PDB file of N, CA and C in Angstrom:
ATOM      1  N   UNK A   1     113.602  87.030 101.213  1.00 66.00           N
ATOM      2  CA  UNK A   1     113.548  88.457 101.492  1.00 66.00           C
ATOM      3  C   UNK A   1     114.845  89.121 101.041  1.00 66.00           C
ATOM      4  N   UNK A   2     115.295  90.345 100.182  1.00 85.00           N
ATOM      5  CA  UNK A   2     116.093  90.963 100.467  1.00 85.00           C
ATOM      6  C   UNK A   2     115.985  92.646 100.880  1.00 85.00           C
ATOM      7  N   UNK A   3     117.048  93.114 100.516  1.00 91.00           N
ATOM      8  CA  UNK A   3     117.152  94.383 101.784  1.00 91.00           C
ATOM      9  C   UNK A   3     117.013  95.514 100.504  1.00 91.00           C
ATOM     10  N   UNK A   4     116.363  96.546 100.475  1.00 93.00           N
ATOM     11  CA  UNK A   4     116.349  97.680  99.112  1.00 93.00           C
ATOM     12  C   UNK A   4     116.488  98.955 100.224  1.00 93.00           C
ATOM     13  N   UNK A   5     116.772 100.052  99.287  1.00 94.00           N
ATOM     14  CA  UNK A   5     116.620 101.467 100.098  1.00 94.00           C
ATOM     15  C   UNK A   5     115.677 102.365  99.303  1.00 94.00           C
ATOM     16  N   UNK A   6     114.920 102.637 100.361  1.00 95.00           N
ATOM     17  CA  UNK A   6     113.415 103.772 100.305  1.00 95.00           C
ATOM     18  C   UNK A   6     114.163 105.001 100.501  1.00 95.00           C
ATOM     19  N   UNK A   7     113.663 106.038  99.492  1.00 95.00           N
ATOM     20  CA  UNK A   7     114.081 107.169  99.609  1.00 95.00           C
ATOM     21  C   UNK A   7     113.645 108.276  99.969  1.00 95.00           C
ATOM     22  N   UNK A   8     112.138 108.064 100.087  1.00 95.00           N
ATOM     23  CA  UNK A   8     110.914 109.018 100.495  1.00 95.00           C
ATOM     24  C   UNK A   8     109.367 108.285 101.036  1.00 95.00           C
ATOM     25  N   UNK A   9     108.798 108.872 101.195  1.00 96.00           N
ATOM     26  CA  UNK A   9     107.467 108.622 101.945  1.00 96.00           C
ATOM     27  C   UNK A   9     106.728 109.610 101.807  1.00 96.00           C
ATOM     28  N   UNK A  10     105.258 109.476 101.301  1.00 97.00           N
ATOM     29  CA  UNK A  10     104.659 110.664 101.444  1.00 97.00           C
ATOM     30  C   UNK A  10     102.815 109.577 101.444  1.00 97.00           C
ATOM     31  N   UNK A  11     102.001 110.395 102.186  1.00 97.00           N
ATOM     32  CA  UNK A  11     100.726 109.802 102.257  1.00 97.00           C
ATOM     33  C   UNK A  11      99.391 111.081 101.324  1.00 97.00           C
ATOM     34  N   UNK A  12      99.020 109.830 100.115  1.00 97.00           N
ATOM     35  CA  UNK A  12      98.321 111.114  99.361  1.00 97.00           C
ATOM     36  C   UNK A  12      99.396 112.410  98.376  1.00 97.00           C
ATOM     37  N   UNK A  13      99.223 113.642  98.718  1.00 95.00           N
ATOM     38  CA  UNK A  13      99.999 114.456  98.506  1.00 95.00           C
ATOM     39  C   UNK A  13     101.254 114.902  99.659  1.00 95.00           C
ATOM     40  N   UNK A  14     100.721 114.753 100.251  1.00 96.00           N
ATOM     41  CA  UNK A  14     102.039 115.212 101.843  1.00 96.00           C
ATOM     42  C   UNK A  14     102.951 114.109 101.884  1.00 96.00           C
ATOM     43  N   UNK A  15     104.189 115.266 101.178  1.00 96.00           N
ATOM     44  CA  UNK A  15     105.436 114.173 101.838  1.00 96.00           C
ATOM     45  C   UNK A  15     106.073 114.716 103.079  1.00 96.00           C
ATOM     46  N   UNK A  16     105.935 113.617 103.749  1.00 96.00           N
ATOM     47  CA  UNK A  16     106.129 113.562 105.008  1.00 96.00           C
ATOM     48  C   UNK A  16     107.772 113.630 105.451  1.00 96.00           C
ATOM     49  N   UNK A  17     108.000 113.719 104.146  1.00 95.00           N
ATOM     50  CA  UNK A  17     109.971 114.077 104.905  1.00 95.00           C
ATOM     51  C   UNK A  17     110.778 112.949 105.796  1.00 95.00           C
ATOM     52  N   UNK A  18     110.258 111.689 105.113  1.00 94.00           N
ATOM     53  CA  UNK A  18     111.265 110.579 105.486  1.00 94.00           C
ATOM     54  C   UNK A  18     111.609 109.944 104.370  1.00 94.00           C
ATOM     55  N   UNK A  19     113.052 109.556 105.229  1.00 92.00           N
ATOM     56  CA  UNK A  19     113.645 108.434 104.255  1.00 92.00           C
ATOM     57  C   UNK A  19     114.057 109.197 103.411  1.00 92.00           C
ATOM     58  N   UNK A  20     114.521 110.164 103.377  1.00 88.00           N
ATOM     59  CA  UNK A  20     115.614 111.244 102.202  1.00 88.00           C
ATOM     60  C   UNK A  20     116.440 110.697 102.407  1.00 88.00           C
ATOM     61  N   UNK A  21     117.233 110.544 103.242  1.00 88.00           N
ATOM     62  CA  UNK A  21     118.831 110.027 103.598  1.00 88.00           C
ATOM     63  C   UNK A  21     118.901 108.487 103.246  1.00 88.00           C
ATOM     64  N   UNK A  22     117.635 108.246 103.271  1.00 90.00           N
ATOM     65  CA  UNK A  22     117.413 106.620 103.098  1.00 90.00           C
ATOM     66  C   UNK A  22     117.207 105.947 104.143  1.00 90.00           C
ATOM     67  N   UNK A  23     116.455 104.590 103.948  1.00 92.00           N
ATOM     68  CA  UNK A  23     116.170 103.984 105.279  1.00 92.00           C
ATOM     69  C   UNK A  23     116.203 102.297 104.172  1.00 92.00           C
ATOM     70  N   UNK A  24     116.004 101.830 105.320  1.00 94.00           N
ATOM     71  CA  UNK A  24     116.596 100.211 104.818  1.00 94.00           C
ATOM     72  C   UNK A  24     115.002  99.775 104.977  1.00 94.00           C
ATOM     73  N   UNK A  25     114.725  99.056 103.940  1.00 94.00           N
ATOM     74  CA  UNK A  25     113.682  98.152 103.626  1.00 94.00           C
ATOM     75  C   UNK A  25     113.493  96.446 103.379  1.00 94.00           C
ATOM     76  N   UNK A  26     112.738  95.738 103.985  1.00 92.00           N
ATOM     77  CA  UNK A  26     112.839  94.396 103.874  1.00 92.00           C
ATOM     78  C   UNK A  26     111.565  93.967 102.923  1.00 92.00           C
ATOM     79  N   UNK A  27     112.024  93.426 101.524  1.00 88.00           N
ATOM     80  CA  UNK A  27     110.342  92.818 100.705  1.00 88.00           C
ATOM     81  C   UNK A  27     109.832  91.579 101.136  1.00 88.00           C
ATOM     82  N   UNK A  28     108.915  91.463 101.863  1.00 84.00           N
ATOM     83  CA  UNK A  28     108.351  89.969 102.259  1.00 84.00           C
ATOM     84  C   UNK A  28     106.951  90.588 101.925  1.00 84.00           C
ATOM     85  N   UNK A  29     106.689  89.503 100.735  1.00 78.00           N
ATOM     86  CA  UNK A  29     105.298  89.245 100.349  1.00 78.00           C
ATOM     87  C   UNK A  29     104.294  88.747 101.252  1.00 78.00           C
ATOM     88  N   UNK A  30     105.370  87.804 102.547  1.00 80.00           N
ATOM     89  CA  UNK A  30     104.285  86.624 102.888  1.00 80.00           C
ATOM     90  C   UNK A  30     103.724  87.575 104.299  1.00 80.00           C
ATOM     91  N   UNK A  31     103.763  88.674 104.547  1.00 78.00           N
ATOM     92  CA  UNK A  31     103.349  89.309 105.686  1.00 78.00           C
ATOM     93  C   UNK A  31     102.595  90.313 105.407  1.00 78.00           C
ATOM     94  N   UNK A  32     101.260  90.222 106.297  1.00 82.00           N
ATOM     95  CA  UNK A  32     100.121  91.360 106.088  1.00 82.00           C
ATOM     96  C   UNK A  32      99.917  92.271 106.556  1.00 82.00           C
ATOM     97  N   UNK A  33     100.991  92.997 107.476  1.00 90.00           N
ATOM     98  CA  UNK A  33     101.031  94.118 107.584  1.00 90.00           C
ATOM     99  C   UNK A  33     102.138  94.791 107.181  1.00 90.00           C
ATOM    100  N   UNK A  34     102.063  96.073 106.986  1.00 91.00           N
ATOM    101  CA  UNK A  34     103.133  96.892 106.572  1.00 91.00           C
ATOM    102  C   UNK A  34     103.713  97.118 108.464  1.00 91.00           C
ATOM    103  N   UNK A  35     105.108  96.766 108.254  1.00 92.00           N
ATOM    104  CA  UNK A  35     105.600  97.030 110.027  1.00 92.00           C
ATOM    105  C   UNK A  35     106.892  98.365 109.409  1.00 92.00           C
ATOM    106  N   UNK A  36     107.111  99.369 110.563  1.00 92.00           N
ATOM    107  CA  UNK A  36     108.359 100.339 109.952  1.00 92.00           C
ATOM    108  C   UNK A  36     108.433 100.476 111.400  1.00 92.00           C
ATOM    109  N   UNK A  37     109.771 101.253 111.879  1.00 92.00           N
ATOM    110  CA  UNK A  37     110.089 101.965 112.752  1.00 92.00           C
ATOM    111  C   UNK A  37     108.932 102.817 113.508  1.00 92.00           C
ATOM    112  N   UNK A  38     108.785 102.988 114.942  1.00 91.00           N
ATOM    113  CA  UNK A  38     107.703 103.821 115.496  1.00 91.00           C
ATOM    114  C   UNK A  38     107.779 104.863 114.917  1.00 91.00           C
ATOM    115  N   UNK A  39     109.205 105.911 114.911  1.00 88.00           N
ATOM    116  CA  UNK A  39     108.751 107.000 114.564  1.00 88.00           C
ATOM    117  C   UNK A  39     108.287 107.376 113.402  1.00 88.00           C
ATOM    118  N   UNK A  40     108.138 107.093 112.751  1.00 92.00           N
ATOM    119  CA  UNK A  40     107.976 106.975 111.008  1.00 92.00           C
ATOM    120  C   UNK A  40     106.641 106.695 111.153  1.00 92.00           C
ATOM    121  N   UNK A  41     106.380 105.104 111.874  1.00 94.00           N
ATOM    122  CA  UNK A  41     104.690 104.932 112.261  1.00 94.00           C
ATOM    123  C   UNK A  41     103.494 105.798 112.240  1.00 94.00           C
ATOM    124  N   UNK A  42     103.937 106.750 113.407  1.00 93.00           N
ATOM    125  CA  UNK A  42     103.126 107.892 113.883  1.00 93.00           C
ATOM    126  C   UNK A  42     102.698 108.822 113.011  1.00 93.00           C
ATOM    127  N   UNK A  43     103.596 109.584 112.415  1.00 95.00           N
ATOM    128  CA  UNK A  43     103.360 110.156 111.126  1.00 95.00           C
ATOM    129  C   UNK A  43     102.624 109.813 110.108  1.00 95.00           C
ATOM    130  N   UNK A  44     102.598 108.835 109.727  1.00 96.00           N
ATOM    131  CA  UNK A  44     102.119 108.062 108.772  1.00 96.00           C
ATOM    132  C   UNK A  44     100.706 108.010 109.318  1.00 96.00           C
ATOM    133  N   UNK A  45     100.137 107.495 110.165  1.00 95.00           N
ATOM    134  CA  UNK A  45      99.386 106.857 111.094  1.00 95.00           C
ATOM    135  C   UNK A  45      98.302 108.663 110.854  1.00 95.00           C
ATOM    136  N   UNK A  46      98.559 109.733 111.246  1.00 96.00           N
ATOM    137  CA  UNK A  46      98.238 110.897 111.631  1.00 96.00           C
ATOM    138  C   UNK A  46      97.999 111.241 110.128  1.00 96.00           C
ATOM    139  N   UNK A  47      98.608 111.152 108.939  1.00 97.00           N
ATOM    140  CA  UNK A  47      98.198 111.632 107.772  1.00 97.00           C
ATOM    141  C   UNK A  47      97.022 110.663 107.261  1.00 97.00           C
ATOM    142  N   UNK A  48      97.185 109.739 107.430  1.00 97.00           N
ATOM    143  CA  UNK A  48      96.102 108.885 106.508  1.00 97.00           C
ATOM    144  C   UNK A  48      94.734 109.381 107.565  1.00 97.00           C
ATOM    145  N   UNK A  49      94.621 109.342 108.801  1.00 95.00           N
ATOM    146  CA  UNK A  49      93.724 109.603 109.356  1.00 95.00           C
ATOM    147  C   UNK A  49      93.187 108.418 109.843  1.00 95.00           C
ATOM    148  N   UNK A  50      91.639 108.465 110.375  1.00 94.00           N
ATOM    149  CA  UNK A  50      90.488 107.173 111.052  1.00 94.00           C
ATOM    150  C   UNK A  50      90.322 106.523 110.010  1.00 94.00           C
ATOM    151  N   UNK A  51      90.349 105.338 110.601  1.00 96.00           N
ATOM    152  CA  UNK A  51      89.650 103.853 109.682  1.00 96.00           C
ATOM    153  C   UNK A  51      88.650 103.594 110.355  1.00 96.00           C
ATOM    154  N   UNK A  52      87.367 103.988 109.693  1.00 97.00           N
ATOM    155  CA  UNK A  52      86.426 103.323 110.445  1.00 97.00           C
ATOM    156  C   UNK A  52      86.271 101.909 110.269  1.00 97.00           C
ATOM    157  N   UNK A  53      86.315 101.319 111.695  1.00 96.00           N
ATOM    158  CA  UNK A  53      85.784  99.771 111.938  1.00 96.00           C
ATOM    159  C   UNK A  53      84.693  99.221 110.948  1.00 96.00           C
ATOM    160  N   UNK A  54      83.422 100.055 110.819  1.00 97.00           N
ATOM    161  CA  UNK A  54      82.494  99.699 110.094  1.00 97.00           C
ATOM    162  C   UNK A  54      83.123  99.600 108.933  1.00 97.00           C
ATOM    163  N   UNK A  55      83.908  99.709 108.011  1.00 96.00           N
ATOM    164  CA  UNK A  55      84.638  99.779 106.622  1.00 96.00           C
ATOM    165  C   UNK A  55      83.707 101.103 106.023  1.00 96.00           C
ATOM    166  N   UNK A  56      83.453 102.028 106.605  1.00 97.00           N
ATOM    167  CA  UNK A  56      82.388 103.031 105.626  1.00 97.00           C
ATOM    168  C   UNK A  56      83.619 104.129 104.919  1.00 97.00           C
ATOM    169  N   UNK A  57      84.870 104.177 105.438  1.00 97.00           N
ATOM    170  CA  UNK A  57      85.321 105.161 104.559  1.00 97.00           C
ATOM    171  C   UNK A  57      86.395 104.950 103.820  1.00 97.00           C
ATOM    172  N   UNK A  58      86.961 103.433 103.920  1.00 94.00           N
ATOM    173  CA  UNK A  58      88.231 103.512 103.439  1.00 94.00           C
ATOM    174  C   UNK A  58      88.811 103.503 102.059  1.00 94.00           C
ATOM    175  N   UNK A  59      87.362 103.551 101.654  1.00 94.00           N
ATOM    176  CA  UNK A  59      88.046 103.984  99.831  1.00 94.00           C
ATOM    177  C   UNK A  59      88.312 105.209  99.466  1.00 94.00           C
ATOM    178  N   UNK A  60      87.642 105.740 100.343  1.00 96.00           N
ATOM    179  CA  UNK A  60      88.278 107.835 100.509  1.00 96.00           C
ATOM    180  C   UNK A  60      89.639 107.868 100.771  1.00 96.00           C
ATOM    181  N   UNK A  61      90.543 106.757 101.638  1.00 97.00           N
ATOM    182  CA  UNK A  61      91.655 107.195 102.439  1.00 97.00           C
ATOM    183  C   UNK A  61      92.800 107.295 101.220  1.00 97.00           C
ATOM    184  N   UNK A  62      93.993 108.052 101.847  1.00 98.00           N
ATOM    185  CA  UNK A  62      95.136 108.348 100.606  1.00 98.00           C
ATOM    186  C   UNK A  62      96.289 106.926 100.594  1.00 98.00           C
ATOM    187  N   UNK A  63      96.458 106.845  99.823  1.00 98.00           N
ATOM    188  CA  UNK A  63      97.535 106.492  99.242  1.00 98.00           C
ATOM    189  C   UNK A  63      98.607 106.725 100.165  1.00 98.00           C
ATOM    190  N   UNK A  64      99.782 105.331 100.257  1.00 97.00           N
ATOM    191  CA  UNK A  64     100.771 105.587 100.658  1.00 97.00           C
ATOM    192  C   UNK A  64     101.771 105.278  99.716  1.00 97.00           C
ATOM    193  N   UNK A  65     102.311 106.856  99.078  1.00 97.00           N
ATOM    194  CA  UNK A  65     103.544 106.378  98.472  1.00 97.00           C
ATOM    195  C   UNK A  65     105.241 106.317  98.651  1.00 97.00           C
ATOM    196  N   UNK A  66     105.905 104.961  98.378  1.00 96.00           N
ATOM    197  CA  UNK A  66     107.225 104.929  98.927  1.00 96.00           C
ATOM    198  C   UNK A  66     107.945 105.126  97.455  1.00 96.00           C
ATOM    199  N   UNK A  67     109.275 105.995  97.870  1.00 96.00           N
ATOM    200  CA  UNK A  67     110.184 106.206  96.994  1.00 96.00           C
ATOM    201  C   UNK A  67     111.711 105.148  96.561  1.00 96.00           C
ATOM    202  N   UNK A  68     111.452 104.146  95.649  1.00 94.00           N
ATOM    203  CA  UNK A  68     112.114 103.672  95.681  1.00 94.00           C
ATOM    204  C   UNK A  68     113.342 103.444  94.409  1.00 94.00           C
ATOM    205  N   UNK A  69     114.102 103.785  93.992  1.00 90.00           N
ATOM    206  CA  UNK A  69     115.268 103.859  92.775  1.00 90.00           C
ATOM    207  C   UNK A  69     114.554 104.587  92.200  1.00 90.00           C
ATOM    208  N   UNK A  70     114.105 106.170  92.895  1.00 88.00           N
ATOM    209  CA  UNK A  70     113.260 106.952  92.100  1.00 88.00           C
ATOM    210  C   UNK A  70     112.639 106.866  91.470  1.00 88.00           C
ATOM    211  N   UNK A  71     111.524 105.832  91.814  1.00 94.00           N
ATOM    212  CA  UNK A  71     109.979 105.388  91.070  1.00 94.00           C
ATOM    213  C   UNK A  71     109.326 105.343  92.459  1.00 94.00           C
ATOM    214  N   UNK A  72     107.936 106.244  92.178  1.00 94.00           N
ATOM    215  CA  UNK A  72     106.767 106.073  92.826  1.00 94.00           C
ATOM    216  C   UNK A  72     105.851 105.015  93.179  1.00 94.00           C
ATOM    217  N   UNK A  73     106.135 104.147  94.282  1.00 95.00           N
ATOM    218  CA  UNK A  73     105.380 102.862  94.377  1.00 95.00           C
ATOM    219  C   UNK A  73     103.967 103.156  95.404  1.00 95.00           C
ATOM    220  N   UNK A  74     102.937 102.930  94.673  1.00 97.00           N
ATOM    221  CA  UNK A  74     101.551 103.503  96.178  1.00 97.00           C
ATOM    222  C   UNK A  74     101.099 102.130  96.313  1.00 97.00           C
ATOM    223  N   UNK A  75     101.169 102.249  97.818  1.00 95.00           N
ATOM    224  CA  UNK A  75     100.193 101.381  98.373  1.00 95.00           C
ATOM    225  C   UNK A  75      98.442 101.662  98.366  1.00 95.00           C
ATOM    226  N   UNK A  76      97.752 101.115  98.549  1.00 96.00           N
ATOM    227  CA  UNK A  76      96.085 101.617  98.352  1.00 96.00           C
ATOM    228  C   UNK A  76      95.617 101.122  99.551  1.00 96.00           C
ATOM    229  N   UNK A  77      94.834 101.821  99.888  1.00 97.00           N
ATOM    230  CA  UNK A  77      93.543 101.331 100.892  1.00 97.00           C
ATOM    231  C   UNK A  77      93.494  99.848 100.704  1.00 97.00           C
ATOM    232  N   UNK A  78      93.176  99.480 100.077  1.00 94.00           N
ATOM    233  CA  UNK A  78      92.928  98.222  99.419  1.00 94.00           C
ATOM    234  C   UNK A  78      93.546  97.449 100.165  1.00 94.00           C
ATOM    235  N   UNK A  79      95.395  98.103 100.395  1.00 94.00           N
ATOM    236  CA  UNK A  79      96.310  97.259 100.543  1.00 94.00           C
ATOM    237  C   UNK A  79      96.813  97.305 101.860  1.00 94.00           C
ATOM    238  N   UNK A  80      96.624  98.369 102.502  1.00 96.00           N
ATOM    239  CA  UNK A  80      97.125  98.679 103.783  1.00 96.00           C
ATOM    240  C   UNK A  80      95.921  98.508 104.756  1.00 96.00           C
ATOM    241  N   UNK A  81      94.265  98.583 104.347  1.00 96.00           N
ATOM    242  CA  UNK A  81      93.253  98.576 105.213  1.00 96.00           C
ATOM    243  C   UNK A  81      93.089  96.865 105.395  1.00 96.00           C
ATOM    244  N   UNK A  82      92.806  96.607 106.569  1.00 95.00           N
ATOM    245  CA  UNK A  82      92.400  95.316 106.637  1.00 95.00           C
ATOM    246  C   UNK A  82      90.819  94.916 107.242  1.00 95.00           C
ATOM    247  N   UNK A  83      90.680  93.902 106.609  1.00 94.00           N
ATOM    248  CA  UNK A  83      88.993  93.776 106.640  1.00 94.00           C
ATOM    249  C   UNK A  83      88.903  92.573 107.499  1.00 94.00           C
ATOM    250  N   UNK A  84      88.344  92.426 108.477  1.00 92.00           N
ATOM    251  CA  UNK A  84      88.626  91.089 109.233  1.00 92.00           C
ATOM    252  C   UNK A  84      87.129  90.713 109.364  1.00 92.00           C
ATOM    253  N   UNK A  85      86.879  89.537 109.370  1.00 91.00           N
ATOM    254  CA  UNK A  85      85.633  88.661 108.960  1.00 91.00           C
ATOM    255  C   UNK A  85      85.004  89.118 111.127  1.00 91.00           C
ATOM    256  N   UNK A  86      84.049  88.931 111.081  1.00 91.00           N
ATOM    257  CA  UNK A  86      83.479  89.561 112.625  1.00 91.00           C
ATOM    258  C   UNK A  86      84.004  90.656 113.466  1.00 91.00           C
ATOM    259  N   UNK A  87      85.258  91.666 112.680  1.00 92.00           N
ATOM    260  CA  UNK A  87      85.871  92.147 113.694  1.00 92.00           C
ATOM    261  C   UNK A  87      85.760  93.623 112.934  1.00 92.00           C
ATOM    262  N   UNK A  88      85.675  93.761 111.768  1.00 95.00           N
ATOM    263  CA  UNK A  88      85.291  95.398 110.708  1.00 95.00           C
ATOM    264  C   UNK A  88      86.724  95.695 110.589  1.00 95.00           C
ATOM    265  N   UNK A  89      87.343  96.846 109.692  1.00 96.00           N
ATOM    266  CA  UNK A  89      88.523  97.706 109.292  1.00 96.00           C
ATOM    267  C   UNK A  89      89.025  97.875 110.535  1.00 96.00           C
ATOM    268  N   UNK A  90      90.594  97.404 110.064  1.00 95.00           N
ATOM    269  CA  UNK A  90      91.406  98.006 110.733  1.00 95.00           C
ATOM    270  C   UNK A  90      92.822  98.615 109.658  1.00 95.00           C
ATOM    271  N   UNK A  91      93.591  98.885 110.442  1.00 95.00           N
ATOM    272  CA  UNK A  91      95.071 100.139 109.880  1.00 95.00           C
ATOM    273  C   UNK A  91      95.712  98.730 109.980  1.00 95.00           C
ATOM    274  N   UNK A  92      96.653  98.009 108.471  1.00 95.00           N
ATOM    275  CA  UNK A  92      97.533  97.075 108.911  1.00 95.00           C
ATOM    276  C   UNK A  92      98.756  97.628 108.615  1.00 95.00           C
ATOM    277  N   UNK A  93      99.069  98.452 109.722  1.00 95.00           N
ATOM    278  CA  UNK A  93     100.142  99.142 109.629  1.00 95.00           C
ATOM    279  C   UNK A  93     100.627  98.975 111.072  1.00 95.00           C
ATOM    280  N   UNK A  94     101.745  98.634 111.336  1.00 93.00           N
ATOM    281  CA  UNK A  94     102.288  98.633 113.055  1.00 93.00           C
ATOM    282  C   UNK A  94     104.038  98.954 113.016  1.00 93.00           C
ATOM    283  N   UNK A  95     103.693 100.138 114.120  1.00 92.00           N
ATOM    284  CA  UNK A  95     105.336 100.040 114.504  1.00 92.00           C
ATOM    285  C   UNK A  95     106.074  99.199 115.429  1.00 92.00           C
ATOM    286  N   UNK A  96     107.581  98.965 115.040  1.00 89.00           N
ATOM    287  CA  UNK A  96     108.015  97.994 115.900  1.00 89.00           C
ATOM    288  C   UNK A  96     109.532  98.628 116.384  1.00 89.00           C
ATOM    289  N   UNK A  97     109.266  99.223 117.510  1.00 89.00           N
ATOM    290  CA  UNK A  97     110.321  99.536 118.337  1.00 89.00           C
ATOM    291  C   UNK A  97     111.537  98.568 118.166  1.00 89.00           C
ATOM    292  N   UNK A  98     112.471  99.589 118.084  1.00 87.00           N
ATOM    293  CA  UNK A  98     114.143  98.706 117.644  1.00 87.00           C
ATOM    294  C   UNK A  98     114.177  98.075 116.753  1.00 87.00           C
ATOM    295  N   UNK A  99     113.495  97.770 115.935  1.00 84.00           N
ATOM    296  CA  UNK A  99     113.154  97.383 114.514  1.00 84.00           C
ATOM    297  C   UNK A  99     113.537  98.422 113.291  1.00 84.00           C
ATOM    298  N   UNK A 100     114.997  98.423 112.975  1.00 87.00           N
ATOM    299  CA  UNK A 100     115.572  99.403 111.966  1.00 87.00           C
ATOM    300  C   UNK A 100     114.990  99.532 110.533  1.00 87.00           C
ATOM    301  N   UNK A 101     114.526  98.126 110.111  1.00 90.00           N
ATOM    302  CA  UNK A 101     113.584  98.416 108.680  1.00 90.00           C
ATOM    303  C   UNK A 101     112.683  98.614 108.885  1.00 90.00           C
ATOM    304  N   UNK A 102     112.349  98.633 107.511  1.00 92.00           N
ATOM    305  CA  UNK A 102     110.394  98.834 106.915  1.00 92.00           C
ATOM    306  C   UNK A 102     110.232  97.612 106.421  1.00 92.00           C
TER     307      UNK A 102
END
């Protein structure tokens, strides 16, 4: 893992006005959810909107893009929705209190 700095956040078209000042980021491939700070969470969480369980909408949902050495990196539905075998869509996105990275 090492440590990079995110410079923005925005879901879809709405940038959500984090991470201008910068925020500290950790790259681990080997983990399936995206984890960030709560408050950052929420926001995020509120723009993308419902995941339906049934998986019926999540190829509609936006894009999450992070700003990083001023290149546009998007995450996709694809990548952030999770499909669990007997259990339907869920958001693999979680905040983790006192947890300073993303």
């Amino acid at each position: 893992s090492s440590v990079i700095q995110m410079n923005g956040v925005s879901v879809g078209s709405k940038d959500l006005n984090q991470c201008v000042l910068g925020c500290s980021a950790i790259v681990d491939s080997g983990t399936s959810l995206l984890v960030a700070p709560t408050n950052y969470v929420n926001d995020i969480i509120a723009a993308i909107g419902q995941v339906n369980s049934d998986c019926s909408n999540w190829q509609s949902l936006p894009n999450i893009n992070l700003k990083i050495n001023g290149n546009q990196y998007a995450i996709t539905p694809v990548e952030y929705v999770l499909n669990i075998t007997g259990q339907g869509c869920m958001l693999g996105i979680q905040a983790m209190d006192g947890f300073p990275y993303w």
